[in-house]
Each structure stands twice: as C-alpha cells, then as structure tokens.
Amino acid sequence: MLTDDHDPLKGKMLRVLDQDANVNEDLVPSIDDDTLKRAFYTMVLSRVADEKAVAMQRQGRLGAYPPNKGQEAASLGPAMAMDEGDWFVWSFRELAGLLWRGLPLDRYFLGWMGNEEGNRYDERLRITPPSIPVASQYAYAVGLAYASRYRGESAVTFAFTGDGGTSEGDFHESLNAAGVFRLPMVFIVQNNQWAISVPRSRQTASATLAQKAVAYGIRGIQVDGNDILAMYAASKEAAEVARSGGGPTLIEAYTYRLGDHTTSDDARRYRLEAEAKEWEARDPITRTMKYLYSRGLLDDDEASDLWDEAGKAVEDAVARAEAFPRPSLEDVFKYTYEDMPPCLEEQLDELRGTEGRP
Ligand SMILES: Cc1ncc(C[n+]2csc(CCOP(=O)(O)OP(=O)(O)O)c2C)c(N)n1
C-alpha cells in the first residue's frame, strides 16, 4: 500500500514524476496513453480558462476570482481516479478536476460572473456548488458519504479544502465522524503553502498536514501535488480502500499557488518573488509535457495545437456565458426561504422602485 510505504510521520512524500520528468518506474500507475494526453489537455484548458478569468475580472466582466494556476494536478489526479457515481465536493480552486468530471466551462464562468445559474449543475455530474466558507464543505461531504452508504450505493465522496481549511472546526469534526463511521471518503487538502497571507508554517505546528489523519484513526499520505501520476495513484488507492469498506483517507497535496489568493489580493506584499519562481520550475503542466515528450506521446507541434484548441474552447465558453440572460432581481431574494418573509418582500419592493436608476 502506498499509504504504508509513505508514512507522513517518517517524513515520506509520494512522488512518481519529478520536475525533470524522471519517473520512479516501480510506482507508475497504469494509465493508457489517450487518457494521459487527455489529462494534459485538461490541465492546459484549465490554465487558459483560469488566466482568462483573471483578465476578465480586470476588465470588469467577472467578479472576484481565485486563480488555480499551479494547482491543476492536485484536483485532476483525484478526478481521474473517480467513478461516475462518486461525489466531487469542491472548495473554490479545483477547475481542472471539474473539467475532467464534465462541468461545462461556460457554467464555470457564469458562476464567477455572479450568476447563480452558473452553479446549477446537471445532477448526474455529482458536483456540489463552490464553497466559500472555508472547510464548511467537509461537513456536507460527510453527510453525502453517509447517505450514499445508507442507500446502499457504492459512491465515494471526494472532498477538497486548503491548508487554511485544516484549522477550521469543520475539518476536525468531519475527519472525526468519517473515521468513526468508516465512511467511503477521500479528503484532499490542497496545501498551496499560503492561506491568503498566512504561511503554512503559521497554520499548524504539525510537520505535515497528512499526519493529522493519525489522530482520527484514518489513513494519511503526503503527495507531491504537482505530480499528476502521484496524485492519481494515491487517489486511486484511497478510492479503492473507501469503496471496499476500508474507510477514509486524507491526502495532502503538496503544491503551490502561483497566482494571487484572489483578484482582490496582491501576493507580492507578503511573499518573496524568489519563492514563486522556484515553484514555477515545478509547474505541473510543464512536468507532464516533458513526460509525454519522453514517452513519444507528444511533440512541439501537437502541444502548440492543444494550447490553440484550449484557447478556442475558452473563447466559445466565455461567449456562451456572456450571452446568458442576466439574473432577475427576484433571484437575489427567492432562494433562502420557501415562502418569502414580509421583510424580504418589502426590500424587494423597495429595490424594484429603484430599478433603472443610476
Ligand atoms: C470560515 C471562513 N473564514 C474566513 C474566510 C475568508 N477566507 C477566504 S479564503 C481564506 C483562506 C483559505 O486558505 P486555504 O484553506 O489554505 O485555501 P486557499 O485559499 O489557499 O486555496 C480565508 C481566510 C472564509 N471564506 N471563510
């Protein structure tokens, strides 16, 4: 078992593919060539879409946005290890995984443009909406996993949060409950080294985040989060354990946020540019590309075509999102209560009276 051979308490991290594309042949998971190429394209698509979203925010076409740049492999590996009926409970920085699960990109843009319709997904995708209250998604992920088992389904629930999320009560309560009930779950912590301006060293005195699993009696593993092969292998094993009744696993994806926390942030004010530069050399996309080159599965021309294809797909998705009807005023009010209480009706009436005014 990878979790036995990579004990976080012994300081072992799982890595299969290093930044120069050397592979540990003993650990390479079985992934067919087409799937590998599709994984590369998905990361490229995520990167192009992410950069477009940042640019659109600057142009006033999209609201505050949390960039994913550098973290593509950390959500894609788990998504690749999922079965169709599994649950993908995301936080707010998991675009590559969402694309792999089949989320239409125009929905993604629409959601960040502030239109709630963007967060209304096809139920068959089994993707929950983004969760901004940090780690709160872990609580309902536990509920989903409990319900799946209660109904006799074989679904595994994959739940994401960040390193900052591990300091929230929801994180601890959820891991505790998942451990006690041996729920079919995979918890992924995207340790991107920063929670806004709080560095990982100030988040917890634990040497790793993966070792927090020990306290809850569940498996834990620290994985190179920029290594798509390692993220897939660890997630696949965790999913198999969960599906066969072996309980949850905590995966710490050791990665880095190359961009700002959100478009409202300026990371240069609290972290050294040299640090980001160092991590740029570990970029998951470059690393996967080098690996595909070395396997003869990709060359410069084909790679360039894939970036072009992604560019077109992003422009099409943006056009569809921008052509979507604007939300109505009522939308702001009508989803909290089944019957709108008088205080909200009053506010809605008042707002209707001001409609059209500058
Ligand atoms: C409960 C809660 N507290 C504070 C915030 C404000 N906030 C938004 S993101 C964030 C940091 C989250 O850091 P981390 O969990 O490491 O994820 P990352 O943003 O780095 O992906 C904070 C404090 C929030 N959204 N929810």
Short mmCIF file of C-alpha atoms and ligand atoms in Angstrom, two decimals:
data_model
loop_
_atom_site.label_atom_id
_atom_site.label_comp_id
_atom_site.label_asym_id
_atom_site.label_seq_id
_atom_site.Cartn_x
_atom_site.Cartn_y
_atom_site.Cartn_z
CA MET A 1 0.00 0.00 0.00
CA LEU A 2 1.25 3.48 -0.87
CA THR A 3 -0.04 4.76 2.47
CA ASP A 4 2.04 2.15 4.33
CA ASP A 5 5.19 2.90 2.35
CA HIS A 6 4.84 6.68 2.66
CA ASP A 7 4.24 7.33 6.31
CA PRO A 8 3.95 11.10 6.83
CA LEU A 9 5.27 10.68 10.37
CA LYS A 10 8.51 9.43 8.84
CA GLY A 11 8.68 12.42 6.53
CA LYS A 12 7.97 10.44 3.36
CA MET A 13 6.19 12.07 0.45
CA LEU A 14 4.87 10.18 -2.56
CA ARG A 15 6.42 11.34 -5.83
CA VAL A 16 6.38 9.38 -9.10
CA LEU A 17 7.34 12.05 -11.63
CA ASP A 18 9.90 14.68 -10.68
CA GLN A 19 10.26 18.14 -12.16
CA ASP A 20 12.74 16.91 -14.78
CA ALA A 21 10.28 14.18 -15.78
CA ASN A 22 12.30 11.33 -14.28
CA VAL A 23 9.90 8.61 -13.17
CA ASN A 24 10.00 6.08 -10.40
CA GLU A 25 9.15 3.08 -12.59
CA ASP A 26 8.08 0.98 -9.60
CA LEU A 27 5.29 3.39 -8.78
CA VAL A 28 3.98 4.43 -12.21
CA PRO A 29 0.23 3.85 -12.20
CA SER A 30 -1.43 2.20 -15.15
CA ILE A 31 -2.98 4.95 -17.31
CA ASP A 32 -3.47 4.45 -21.03
CA ASP A 33 -1.84 6.86 -23.49
CA ASP A 34 -5.04 8.57 -24.60
CA THR A 35 -6.08 9.21 -21.02
CA LEU A 36 -2.68 10.70 -20.26
CA LYS A 37 -2.93 13.04 -23.22
CA ARG A 38 -6.46 14.00 -22.24
CA ALA A 39 -5.17 14.76 -18.73
CA PHE A 40 -2.52 17.06 -20.20
CA TYR A 41 -5.12 18.83 -22.34
CA THR A 42 -7.40 19.25 -19.32
CA MET A 43 -4.63 20.99 -17.39
CA VAL A 44 -3.92 23.23 -20.37
CA LEU A 45 -7.62 24.07 -20.72
CA SER A 46 -7.81 24.82 -17.01
CA ARG A 47 -4.76 27.12 -17.23
CA VAL A 48 -6.06 29.05 -20.22
CA ALA A 49 -9.53 29.41 -18.70
CA ASP A 50 -8.04 30.50 -15.39
CA GLU A 51 -5.91 33.21 -16.97
CA LYS A 52 -8.91 34.36 -18.99
CA ALA A 53 -10.99 34.63 -15.81
CA VAL A 54 -8.34 36.83 -14.18
CA ALA A 55 -8.17 39.05 -17.28
CA MET A 56 -11.97 39.31 -17.40
CA GLN A 57 -12.08 40.39 -13.76
CA ARG A 58 -9.64 43.20 -14.58
CA GLN A 59 -11.95 44.26 -17.42
CA GLY A 60 -14.99 44.31 -15.15
CA ARG A 61 -16.58 41.31 -16.88
CA LEU A 62 -16.30 38.89 -13.94
CA GLY A 63 -16.34 39.19 -10.12
CA ALA A 64 -13.61 38.41 -7.58
CA TYR A 65 -11.86 35.25 -8.70
CA PRO A 66 -9.46 32.75 -7.03
CA PRO A 67 -6.72 31.70 -9.50
CA ASN A 68 -5.87 27.99 -9.85
CA LYS A 69 -2.52 28.45 -11.59
CA GLY A 70 -0.01 25.81 -10.48
CA GLN A 71 -2.56 23.59 -8.72
CA GLU A 72 -4.02 21.82 -11.75
CA ALA A 73 -2.67 18.33 -10.97
CA ALA A 74 -3.90 18.42 -7.37
CA SER A 75 -7.57 18.32 -8.35
CA LEU A 76 -7.17 16.50 -11.66
CA GLY A 77 -5.47 13.38 -10.21
CA PRO A 78 -8.35 12.71 -7.81
CA ALA A 79 -10.95 13.41 -10.53
CA MET A 80 -9.25 10.86 -12.80
CA ALA A 81 -9.48 8.26 -10.03
CA MET A 82 -13.23 8.75 -9.54
CA ASP A 83 -16.07 6.56 -10.75
CA GLU A 84 -19.05 8.12 -12.45
CA GLY A 85 -21.32 7.93 -9.39
CA ASP A 86 -18.78 9.44 -6.98
CA TRP A 87 -19.23 12.87 -5.42
CA PHE A 88 -16.92 15.80 -6.16
CA VAL A 89 -17.21 18.26 -3.29
CA TRP A 90 -15.02 21.18 -4.16
CA SER A 91 -13.87 24.29 -2.45
CA PHE A 92 -13.07 27.08 -4.93
CA ARG A 93 -9.74 26.18 -6.61
CA GLU A 94 -10.38 22.88 -8.39
CA LEU A 95 -11.04 23.83 -12.01
CA ALA A 96 -9.01 21.05 -13.68
CA GLY A 97 -10.86 18.37 -11.69
CA LEU A 98 -14.21 19.95 -12.51
CA LEU A 99 -13.42 19.92 -16.22
CA TRP A 100 -12.44 16.26 -16.05
CA ARG A 101 -15.77 15.49 -14.32
CA GLY A 102 -17.55 17.15 -17.25
CA LEU A 103 -18.52 20.55 -15.89
CA PRO A 104 -19.22 22.79 -18.90
CA LEU A 105 -16.77 25.67 -18.86
CA ASP A 106 -19.48 28.26 -19.63
CA ARG A 107 -21.20 27.32 -16.33
CA TYR A 108 -17.93 27.90 -14.51
CA PHE A 109 -17.52 31.38 -15.99
CA LEU A 110 -21.17 32.20 -15.39
CA GLY A 111 -20.85 31.27 -11.71
CA TRP A 112 -17.87 33.58 -11.19
CA MET A 113 -19.70 36.28 -13.13
CA GLY A 114 -22.14 36.24 -10.23
CA ASN A 115 -24.99 34.42 -11.92
CA GLU A 116 -26.30 31.63 -9.67
CA GLU A 117 -27.39 29.70 -12.76
CA GLY A 118 -23.69 29.02 -13.22
CA ASN A 119 -23.78 26.94 -10.06
CA ARG A 120 -26.77 24.88 -11.16
CA TYR A 121 -25.08 21.74 -12.47
CA ASP A 122 -26.50 18.69 -14.16
CA GLU A 123 -27.26 16.46 -11.16
CA ARG A 124 -25.72 13.46 -12.87
CA LEU A 125 -22.31 15.09 -12.56
CA ARG A 126 -22.47 14.79 -8.78
CA ILE A 127 -20.60 18.04 -8.28
CA THR A 128 -21.64 20.32 -5.41
CA PRO A 129 -21.50 24.12 -5.84
CA PRO A 130 -18.35 26.05 -4.82
CA SER A 131 -17.97 26.62 -1.10
CA ILE A 132 -16.55 29.92 0.07
CA PRO A 133 -16.94 29.47 3.88
CA VAL A 134 -13.62 27.71 4.41
CA ALA A 135 -13.91 23.94 5.07
CA SER A 136 -17.71 24.04 5.51
CA GLN A 137 -17.94 21.69 2.53
CA TYR A 138 -16.28 18.95 4.58
CA ALA A 139 -19.36 18.79 6.80
CA TYR A 140 -21.82 18.20 3.98
CA ALA A 141 -19.37 15.88 2.25
CA VAL A 142 -19.60 13.67 5.34
CA GLY A 143 -23.39 13.80 5.03
CA LEU A 144 -23.23 12.80 1.37
CA ALA A 145 -20.93 9.88 2.14
CA TYR A 146 -23.14 8.74 4.99
CA ALA A 147 -26.22 8.96 2.77
CA SER A 148 -24.55 7.06 -0.09
CA ARG A 149 -23.75 4.18 2.18
CA TYR A 150 -27.19 4.28 3.84
CA ARG A 151 -28.77 3.94 0.40
CA GLY A 152 -26.51 1.03 -0.48
CA GLU A 153 -24.72 2.94 -3.24
CA SER A 154 -21.04 2.31 -3.90
CA ALA A 155 -20.21 6.01 -4.30
CA VAL A 156 -17.08 7.51 -2.78
CA THR A 157 -17.13 11.18 -1.77
CA PHE A 158 -14.06 13.25 -2.63
CA ALA A 159 -13.82 16.49 -0.64
CA PHE A 160 -11.34 19.32 -1.13
CA THR A 161 -10.09 22.08 1.10
CA GLY A 162 -6.89 24.11 1.53
CA ASP A 163 -4.13 24.19 4.18
CA GLY A 164 -6.03 27.01 5.91
CA GLY A 165 -9.09 24.78 5.98
CA THR A 166 -7.29 22.36 8.33
CA SER A 167 -7.55 24.93 11.13
CA GLU A 168 -11.34 25.05 10.94
CA GLY A 169 -13.56 23.11 13.33
CA ASP A 170 -15.44 21.66 10.37
CA PHE A 171 -12.25 19.94 9.23
CA HIS A 172 -11.70 18.16 12.54
CA GLU A 173 -15.34 17.29 13.12
CA SER A 174 -15.62 15.86 9.63
CA LEU A 175 -12.46 13.73 9.81
CA ASN A 176 -13.53 12.51 13.21
CA ALA A 177 -17.01 11.50 12.03
CA ALA A 178 -15.64 9.94 8.84
CA GLY A 179 -13.18 7.90 10.90
CA VAL A 180 -15.72 6.74 13.48
CA PHE A 181 -18.25 5.68 10.82
CA ARG A 182 -15.56 4.45 8.40
CA LEU A 183 -17.19 6.49 5.67
CA PRO A 184 -16.31 6.00 2.00
CA MET A 185 -14.40 9.26 1.59
CA VAL A 186 -11.21 10.76 0.22
CA PHE A 187 -10.25 14.07 1.82
CA ILE A 188 -7.86 16.15 -0.26
CA VAL A 189 -6.06 19.09 1.29
CA GLN A 190 -4.52 21.32 -1.32
CA ASN A 191 -1.57 22.59 0.66
CA ASN A 192 -0.61 25.50 -1.58
CA GLN A 193 1.62 26.90 1.21
CA TRP A 194 -0.47 30.01 1.86
CA ALA A 195 -3.90 30.83 3.28
CA ILE A 196 -4.13 34.34 1.90
CA SER A 197 -1.13 35.90 3.73
CA VAL A 198 -0.77 33.18 6.40
CA PRO A 199 2.14 30.87 5.55
CA ARG A 200 1.92 27.16 6.11
CA SER A 201 4.41 27.44 9.00
CA ARG A 202 1.91 29.61 10.92
CA GLN A 203 -1.08 27.41 10.15
CA THR A 204 -0.11 24.48 12.36
CA ALA A 205 2.84 23.16 14.35
CA SER A 206 2.37 19.72 12.76
CA ALA A 207 5.27 18.77 10.47
CA THR A 208 2.82 17.69 7.76
CA LEU A 209 -0.91 18.09 7.22
CA ALA A 210 -1.21 14.43 6.22
CA GLN A 211 -0.25 13.28 9.72
CA LYS A 212 -3.44 14.83 11.11
CA ALA A 213 -5.06 11.62 9.85
CA VAL A 214 -3.36 9.71 12.67
CA ALA A 215 -5.44 11.45 15.31
CA TYR A 216 -8.65 10.32 13.63
CA GLY A 217 -7.58 6.74 13.05
CA ILE A 218 -7.62 7.05 9.27
CA ARG A 219 -5.01 6.71 6.55
CA GLY A 220 -2.98 9.75 5.57
CA ILE A 221 -0.42 10.42 2.87
CA GLN A 222 1.55 13.44 1.70
CA VAL A 223 1.79 13.56 -2.08
CA ASP A 224 3.65 15.82 -4.49
CA GLY A 225 0.61 17.78 -5.64
CA ASN A 226 2.29 18.92 -8.86
CA ASP A 227 2.86 15.32 -9.94
CA ILE A 228 -0.18 14.08 -11.84
CA LEU A 229 0.95 10.43 -11.67
CA ALA A 230 1.37 10.52 -7.89
CA MET A 231 -1.90 12.35 -7.31
CA TYR A 232 -3.72 9.82 -9.47
CA ALA A 233 -2.04 6.80 -7.83
CA ALA A 234 -2.73 7.95 -4.27
CA SER A 235 -6.33 8.87 -5.11
CA LYS A 236 -6.97 5.58 -6.90
CA GLU A 237 -5.73 3.59 -3.93
CA ALA A 238 -7.74 5.73 -1.50
CA ALA A 239 -10.89 5.30 -3.61
CA GLU A 240 -10.45 1.54 -3.71
CA VAL A 241 -9.95 1.37 0.06
CA ALA A 242 -13.03 3.55 0.63
CA ARG A 243 -15.20 1.59 -1.81
CA SER A 244 -14.29 -1.72 -0.24
CA GLY A 245 -15.25 -0.59 3.27
CA GLY A 246 -11.76 0.34 4.48
CA GLY A 247 -12.73 3.87 5.47
CA PRO A 248 -11.44 7.32 4.55
CA THR A 249 -8.00 8.60 3.55
CA LEU A 250 -6.55 12.08 3.95
CA ILE A 251 -4.34 13.16 1.04
CA GLU A 252 -2.17 16.22 1.47
CA ALA A 253 -1.40 17.56 -2.00
CA TYR A 254 1.84 19.47 -1.56
CA THR A 255 1.59 22.23 -4.13
CA TYR A 256 1.82 25.99 -4.59
CA ARG A 257 -0.50 28.81 -5.56
CA LEU A 258 1.43 30.59 -8.32
CA GLY A 259 -1.11 33.40 -8.55
CA ASP A 260 -2.66 35.75 -6.02
CA HIS A 261 -5.14 34.44 -3.46
CA THR A 262 -7.91 36.14 -5.41
CA THR A 263 -8.08 39.04 -7.81
CA SER A 264 -8.53 41.25 -4.69
CA ASP A 265 -5.12 40.22 -3.36
CA ASP A 266 -1.51 41.14 -4.16
CA ALA A 267 0.73 38.28 -3.05
CA ARG A 268 3.89 40.38 -3.57
CA ARG A 269 3.03 42.20 -0.35
CA TYR A 270 3.62 39.14 1.82
CA ARG A 271 5.74 36.60 -0.02
CA LEU A 272 9.07 36.58 -1.80
CA GLU A 273 9.04 36.50 -5.56
CA ALA A 274 12.01 34.10 -5.45
CA GLU A 275 9.75 31.55 -3.76
CA ALA A 276 7.18 31.68 -6.54
CA LYS A 277 9.99 31.47 -9.12
CA GLU A 278 11.25 28.27 -7.50
CA TRP A 279 7.79 26.76 -7.74
CA GLU A 280 7.37 27.83 -11.36
CA ALA A 281 10.09 25.29 -12.17
CA ARG A 282 7.82 22.61 -10.66
CA ASP A 283 4.81 23.59 -12.78
CA PRO A 284 2.59 20.51 -13.19
CA ILE A 285 1.84 21.29 -16.84
CA THR A 286 5.49 21.58 -17.89
CA ARG A 287 6.31 18.44 -15.96
CA THR A 288 3.54 16.43 -17.61
CA MET A 289 4.51 17.81 -21.01
CA LYS A 290 8.14 16.71 -20.55
CA TYR A 291 6.92 13.26 -19.53
CA LEU A 292 4.71 12.96 -22.62
CA TYR A 293 7.62 14.10 -24.80
CA SER A 294 9.91 11.49 -23.24
CA ARG A 295 7.31 8.79 -23.91
CA GLY A 296 6.94 9.93 -27.53
CA LEU A 297 3.27 10.78 -26.95
CA LEU A 298 3.55 14.48 -27.76
CA ASP A 299 5.76 16.84 -29.75
CA ASP A 300 6.06 20.62 -30.03
CA ASP A 301 3.57 20.93 -32.90
CA GLU A 302 0.93 18.86 -31.20
CA ALA A 303 1.41 20.66 -27.90
CA SER A 304 1.02 24.00 -29.63
CA ASP A 305 -2.18 22.75 -31.34
CA LEU A 306 -3.58 21.74 -27.95
CA TRP A 307 -2.95 25.22 -26.50
CA ASP A 308 -4.71 26.71 -29.55
CA GLU A 309 -7.62 24.32 -29.16
CA ALA A 310 -7.92 25.26 -25.48
CA GLY A 311 -7.85 28.95 -26.41
CA LYS A 312 -10.77 28.46 -28.81
CA ALA A 313 -12.74 26.38 -26.29
CA VAL A 314 -12.31 29.13 -23.69
CA GLU A 315 -13.42 31.90 -26.06
CA ASP A 316 -16.52 29.87 -27.01
CA ALA A 317 -17.36 29.24 -23.36
CA VAL A 318 -16.96 32.93 -22.49
CA ALA A 319 -19.20 33.91 -25.41
CA ARG A 320 -21.89 31.49 -24.21
CA ALA A 321 -21.63 32.72 -20.61
CA GLU A 322 -21.84 36.36 -21.66
CA ALA A 323 -24.86 35.67 -23.87
CA PHE A 324 -26.70 34.07 -20.96
CA PRO A 325 -29.73 36.05 -19.74
CA ARG A 326 -28.91 38.27 -16.77
CA PRO A 327 -30.30 37.15 -13.40
CA SER A 328 -33.56 38.77 -12.35
CA LEU A 329 -33.83 40.98 -9.26
CA GLU A 330 -36.06 38.35 -7.63
CA ASP A 331 -33.21 35.84 -7.80
CA VAL A 332 -31.39 37.69 -5.04
CA PHE A 333 -34.33 37.12 -2.71
CA LYS A 334 -36.13 33.98 -3.63
CA TYR A 335 -33.89 31.07 -2.68
CA THR A 336 -33.35 31.42 1.07
CA TYR A 337 -36.93 30.68 2.19
CA GLU A 338 -39.63 28.58 0.60
CA ASP A 339 -42.11 31.42 1.24
CA MET A 340 -40.60 34.89 1.15
CA PRO A 341 -41.00 36.56 4.57
CA PRO A 342 -42.52 40.08 4.69
CA CYS A 343 -39.19 41.77 5.48
CA LEU A 344 -37.69 40.44 2.25
CA GLU A 345 -40.82 41.28 0.25
CA GLU A 346 -40.51 44.83 1.50
CA GLN A 347 -36.87 45.04 0.43
CA LEU A 348 -37.68 43.57 -2.96
CA ASP A 349 -40.47 46.13 -3.50
CA GLU A 350 -38.14 48.92 -2.50
CA LEU A 351 -35.47 47.70 -4.89
CA ARG A 352 -37.98 47.35 -7.72
CA GLY A 353 -38.77 51.03 -7.23
CA THR A 354 -35.13 51.93 -7.79
CA GLU A 355 -34.61 49.71 -10.83
CA GLY A 356 -33.21 51.55 -13.78
CA ARG A 357 -31.82 54.38 -11.65
CA PRO A 358 -28.08 55.03 -11.87
C1 LIG B 1 -14.97 30.48 7.59
C2 LIG B 1 -14.21 31.47 6.76
N1 LIG B 1 -13.29 32.25 7.34
C3 LIG B 1 -12.59 33.14 6.60
C4 LIG B 1 -12.83 33.25 5.26
C5 LIG B 1 -12.02 34.23 4.40
N2 LIG B 1 -11.11 33.41 3.58
C6 LIG B 1 -11.39 33.08 2.31
S1 LIG B 1 -10.25 32.08 1.64
C7 LIG B 1 -9.33 32.10 3.04
C8 LIG B 1 -8.03 31.36 3.13
C9 LIG B 1 -8.19 29.93 2.79
O1 LIG B 1 -6.94 29.34 2.75
P1 LIG B 1 -6.77 27.83 2.34
O2 LIG B 1 -7.74 26.99 3.07
O3 LIG B 1 -5.33 27.50 2.53
O4 LIG B 1 -7.17 27.76 0.81
P2 LIG B 1 -6.56 28.58 -0.41
O5 LIG B 1 -7.34 29.88 -0.49
O6 LIG B 1 -5.12 28.79 -0.18
O7 LIG B 1 -6.84 27.74 -1.61
C10 LIG B 1 -9.93 32.88 4.04
C11 LIG B 1 -9.37 33.10 5.39
C12 LIG B 1 -13.83 32.43 4.70
N3 LIG B 1 -14.12 32.47 3.38
N4 LIG B 1 -14.49 31.53 5.46
#
